XYZ file of C-alpha atoms in Angstrom:
270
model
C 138.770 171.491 104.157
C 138.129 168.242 106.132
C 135.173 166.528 105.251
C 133.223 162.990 105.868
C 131.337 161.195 103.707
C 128.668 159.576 105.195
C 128.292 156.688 102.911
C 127.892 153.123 104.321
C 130.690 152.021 101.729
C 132.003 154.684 99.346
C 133.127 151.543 96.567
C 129.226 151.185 95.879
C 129.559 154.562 93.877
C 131.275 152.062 91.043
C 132.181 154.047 87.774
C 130.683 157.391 89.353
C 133.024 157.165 92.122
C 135.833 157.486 90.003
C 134.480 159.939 87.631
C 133.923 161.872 90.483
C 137.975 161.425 91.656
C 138.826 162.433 88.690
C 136.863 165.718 88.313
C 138.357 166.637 91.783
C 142.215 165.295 90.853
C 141.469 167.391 87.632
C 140.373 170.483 89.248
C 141.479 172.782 91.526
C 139.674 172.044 94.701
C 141.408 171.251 98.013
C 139.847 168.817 100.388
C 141.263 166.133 102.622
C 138.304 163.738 103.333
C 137.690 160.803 105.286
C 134.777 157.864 104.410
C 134.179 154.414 104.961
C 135.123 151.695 102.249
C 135.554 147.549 102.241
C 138.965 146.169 102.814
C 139.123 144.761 99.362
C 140.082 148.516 98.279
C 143.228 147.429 99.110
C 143.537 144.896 95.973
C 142.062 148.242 93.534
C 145.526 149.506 93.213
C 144.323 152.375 90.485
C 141.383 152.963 92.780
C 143.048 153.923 96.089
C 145.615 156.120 94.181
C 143.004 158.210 92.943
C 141.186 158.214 96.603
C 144.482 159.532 98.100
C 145.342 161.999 95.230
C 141.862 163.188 95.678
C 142.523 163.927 99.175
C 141.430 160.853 101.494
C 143.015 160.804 105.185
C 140.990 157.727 106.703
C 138.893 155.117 105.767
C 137.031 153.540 108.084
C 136.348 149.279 107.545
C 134.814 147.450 109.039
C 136.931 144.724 110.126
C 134.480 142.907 112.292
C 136.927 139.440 114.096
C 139.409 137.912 113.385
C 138.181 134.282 113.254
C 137.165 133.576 110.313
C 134.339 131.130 111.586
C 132.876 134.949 113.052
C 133.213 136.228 109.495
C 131.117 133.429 107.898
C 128.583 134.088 110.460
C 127.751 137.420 109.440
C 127.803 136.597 105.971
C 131.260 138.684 105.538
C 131.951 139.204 101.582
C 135.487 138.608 102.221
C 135.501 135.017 103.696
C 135.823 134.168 99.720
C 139.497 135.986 98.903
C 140.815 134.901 102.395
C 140.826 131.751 101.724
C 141.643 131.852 98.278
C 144.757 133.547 99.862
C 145.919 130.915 101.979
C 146.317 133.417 104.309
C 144.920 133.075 108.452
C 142.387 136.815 108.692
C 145.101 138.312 110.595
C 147.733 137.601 107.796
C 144.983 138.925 104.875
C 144.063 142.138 107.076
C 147.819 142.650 108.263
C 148.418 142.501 104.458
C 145.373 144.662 103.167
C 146.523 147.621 105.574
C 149.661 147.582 105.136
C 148.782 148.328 101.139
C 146.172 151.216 102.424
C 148.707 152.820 104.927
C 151.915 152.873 102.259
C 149.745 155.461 100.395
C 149.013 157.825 103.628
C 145.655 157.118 104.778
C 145.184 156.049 108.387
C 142.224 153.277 109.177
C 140.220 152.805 111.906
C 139.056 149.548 112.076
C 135.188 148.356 113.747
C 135.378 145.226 115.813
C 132.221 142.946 116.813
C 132.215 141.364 120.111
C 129.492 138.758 120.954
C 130.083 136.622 118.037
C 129.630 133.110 118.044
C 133.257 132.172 118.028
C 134.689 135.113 120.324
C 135.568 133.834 123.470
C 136.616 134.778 127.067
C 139.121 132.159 129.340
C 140.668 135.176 131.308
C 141.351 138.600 131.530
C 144.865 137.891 129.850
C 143.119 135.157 127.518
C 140.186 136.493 125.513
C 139.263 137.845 121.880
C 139.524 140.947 123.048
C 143.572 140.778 123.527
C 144.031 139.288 120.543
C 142.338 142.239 118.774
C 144.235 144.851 120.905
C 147.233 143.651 119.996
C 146.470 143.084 116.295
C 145.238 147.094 116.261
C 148.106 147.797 118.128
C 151.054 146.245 115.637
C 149.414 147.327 112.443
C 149.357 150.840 113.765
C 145.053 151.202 113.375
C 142.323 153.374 114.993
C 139.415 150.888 116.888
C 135.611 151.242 117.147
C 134.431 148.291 119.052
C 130.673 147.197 119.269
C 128.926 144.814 120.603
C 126.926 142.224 118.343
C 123.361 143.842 118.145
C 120.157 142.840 115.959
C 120.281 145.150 113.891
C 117.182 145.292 111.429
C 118.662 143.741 107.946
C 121.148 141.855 109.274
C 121.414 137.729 109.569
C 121.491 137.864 113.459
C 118.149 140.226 113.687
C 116.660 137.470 110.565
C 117.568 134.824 113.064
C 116.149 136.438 115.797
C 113.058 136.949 114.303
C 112.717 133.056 113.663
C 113.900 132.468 117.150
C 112.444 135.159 119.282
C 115.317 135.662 121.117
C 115.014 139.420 121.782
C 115.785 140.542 124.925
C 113.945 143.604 125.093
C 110.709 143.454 123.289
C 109.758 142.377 119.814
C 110.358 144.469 116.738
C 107.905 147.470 116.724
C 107.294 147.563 120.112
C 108.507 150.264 122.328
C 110.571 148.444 124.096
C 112.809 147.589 120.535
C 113.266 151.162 119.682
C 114.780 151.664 122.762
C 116.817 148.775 122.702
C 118.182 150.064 119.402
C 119.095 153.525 121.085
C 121.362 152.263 123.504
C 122.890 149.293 122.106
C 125.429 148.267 119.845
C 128.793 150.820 121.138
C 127.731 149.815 124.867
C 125.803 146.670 124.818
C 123.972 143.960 123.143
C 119.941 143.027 122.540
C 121.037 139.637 121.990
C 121.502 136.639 124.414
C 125.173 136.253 125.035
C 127.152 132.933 123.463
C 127.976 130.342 125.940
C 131.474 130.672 124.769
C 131.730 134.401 126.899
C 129.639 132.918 129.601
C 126.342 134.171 128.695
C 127.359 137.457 129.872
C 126.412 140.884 128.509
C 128.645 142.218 131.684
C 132.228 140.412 129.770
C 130.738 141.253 126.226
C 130.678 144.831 127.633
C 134.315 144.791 129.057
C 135.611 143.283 125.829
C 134.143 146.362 123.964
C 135.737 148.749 126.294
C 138.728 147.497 126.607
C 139.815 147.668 123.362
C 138.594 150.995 123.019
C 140.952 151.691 126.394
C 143.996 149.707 125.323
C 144.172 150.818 121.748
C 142.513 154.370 122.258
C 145.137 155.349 125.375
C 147.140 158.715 124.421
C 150.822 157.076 124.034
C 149.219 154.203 121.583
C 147.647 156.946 119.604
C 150.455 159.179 119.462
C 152.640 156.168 118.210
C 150.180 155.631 115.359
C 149.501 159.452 114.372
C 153.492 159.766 113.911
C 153.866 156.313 112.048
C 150.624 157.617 109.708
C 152.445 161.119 109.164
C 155.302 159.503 107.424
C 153.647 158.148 105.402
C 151.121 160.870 104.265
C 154.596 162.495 103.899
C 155.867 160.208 101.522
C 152.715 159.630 99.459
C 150.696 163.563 99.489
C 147.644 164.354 97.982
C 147.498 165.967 94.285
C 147.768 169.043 96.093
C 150.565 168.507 98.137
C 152.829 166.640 95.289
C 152.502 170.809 93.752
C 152.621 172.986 97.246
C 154.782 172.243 100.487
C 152.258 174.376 102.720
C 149.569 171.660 101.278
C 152.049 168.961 101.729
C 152.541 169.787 105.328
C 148.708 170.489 105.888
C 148.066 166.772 104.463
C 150.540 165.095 106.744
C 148.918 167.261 109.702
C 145.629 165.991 108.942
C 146.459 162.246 108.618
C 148.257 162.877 112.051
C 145.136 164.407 113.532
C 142.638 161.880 112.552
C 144.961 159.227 113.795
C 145.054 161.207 117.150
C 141.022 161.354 116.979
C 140.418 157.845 117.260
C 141.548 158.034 121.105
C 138.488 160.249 121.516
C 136.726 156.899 121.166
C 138.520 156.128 124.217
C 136.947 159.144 126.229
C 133.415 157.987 124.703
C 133.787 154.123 126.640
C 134.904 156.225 129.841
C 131.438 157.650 129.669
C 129.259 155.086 128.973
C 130.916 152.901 131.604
């Protein structure tokens, strides 16, 4: 019954996507599902009621920083409507989720470390806390990364002009592997000056998060907050059957819950 899309951004299925809601809010198929989608869902108000009547849980977005300078960096879509807003990122995300969660579906959120603008002046004073404790008081899930050249994206296009890869050029042996074990654990990028030029505190940023936000009691906290609200706002299925009702609620809890596996993950690759 619980199912993942793999998509890199289900809102790129346009006009099929909600064909495709509606054949499943029309029919009578049960599925909870979780899938990965753009924080602007949150301003598709017709959109995200179908996703949750159709059965979504989670969405996973990809969040990124929350400096704006960071977000214009990596050629971020959204840098346009936040400031159109007015709003600081922290005020437009804070706002954004709070639409998603109201409807029952938990987020985890993916956080970049390594950016230009991230920076480290302690280990009470760094981007790192300022994320923590922006996951932590909008009740959200964290995967953090570290920035990696990734092929297609503006810091690997830079790279290539610069030649800045640390291990190897692309298509050599030396990339590929690169590619294997970076981005969740560490870089293949120098370092900004701004975190030292240090893969070591680009590294503890990452896992920090995942520790701080990921610990058991945080998690708990935000499964319980989540399951009131699936309660409140239930699939199509559960607005006709209790049992489904209760089995929605149960799964927003549980993928909630999840996200402190990525906790366990950090533990290992540390």
């Amino acid at each position: 019954r619980l199912f993942y899309f793999l998509s890199d951004n289900l809102l790129l299925g346009g006009k099929n996507l909600e064909e495709i809601l509606d054949k499943i809010i029309a029919s009578d198929l049960t599925l909870n599902f979780a899938c990965q989608v753009s924080i602007d869902i949150a301003d598709k108000d017709d959109l995200l009621d179908k996703l949750r009547l159709a059965g979504a849980s989670q969405l996973f977005i990809g969040l990124e920083s929350l400096d704006l300078r960071n977000l214009e960096c990596i050629g971020k879509k959204i840098v346009k409507d936040i400031k159109v807003s007015g709003l600081s990122v922290k005020e437009y995300y804070t706002r954004q989720i709070r639409k998603i969660q109201q409807r029952g579906i938990s987020i985890l959120g993916a956080f970049i470390f390594g950016l230009p603008y991230d920076y480290f002046h302690s280990f009470t004073d760094n981007s790192a806390v300022e994320v923590i404790d922006f996951c932590k008081k909008t009740n959200i899930g964290v995967q953090a990364t570290c920035l990696t050249d990734l092929p297609g994206s503006p810091s690997f296009k830079q790279s290539l002009e610069e030649g800045s890869f640390i291990y190897g050029e692309p298509g050599t042996m030396d990339y590929l592997l690169a590619l294997s074990i970076a981005d969740l654990s560490e870089g293949n990028r120098p370092v900004p000056d701004s975190l030292k030029n240090s893969h070591l505190i680009q590294a503890y940023m990452v896992y920090e998060t995942a520790w701080q936000v990921g610990s058991h009691g945080n998690a708990f906290r935000n499964a319980l907050v989540m399951a009131k609200k699936s309660w409140r706002w239930p699939t199509k299925n559960g607005r006709k059957s209790l049992p489904a009702r209760i089995y929605d609620t149960f799964l927003t809890f549980a993928n909630q819950w999840l996200n402190s596996l990525y906790r366990d993950c950090y533990q290992n690759l540390v």
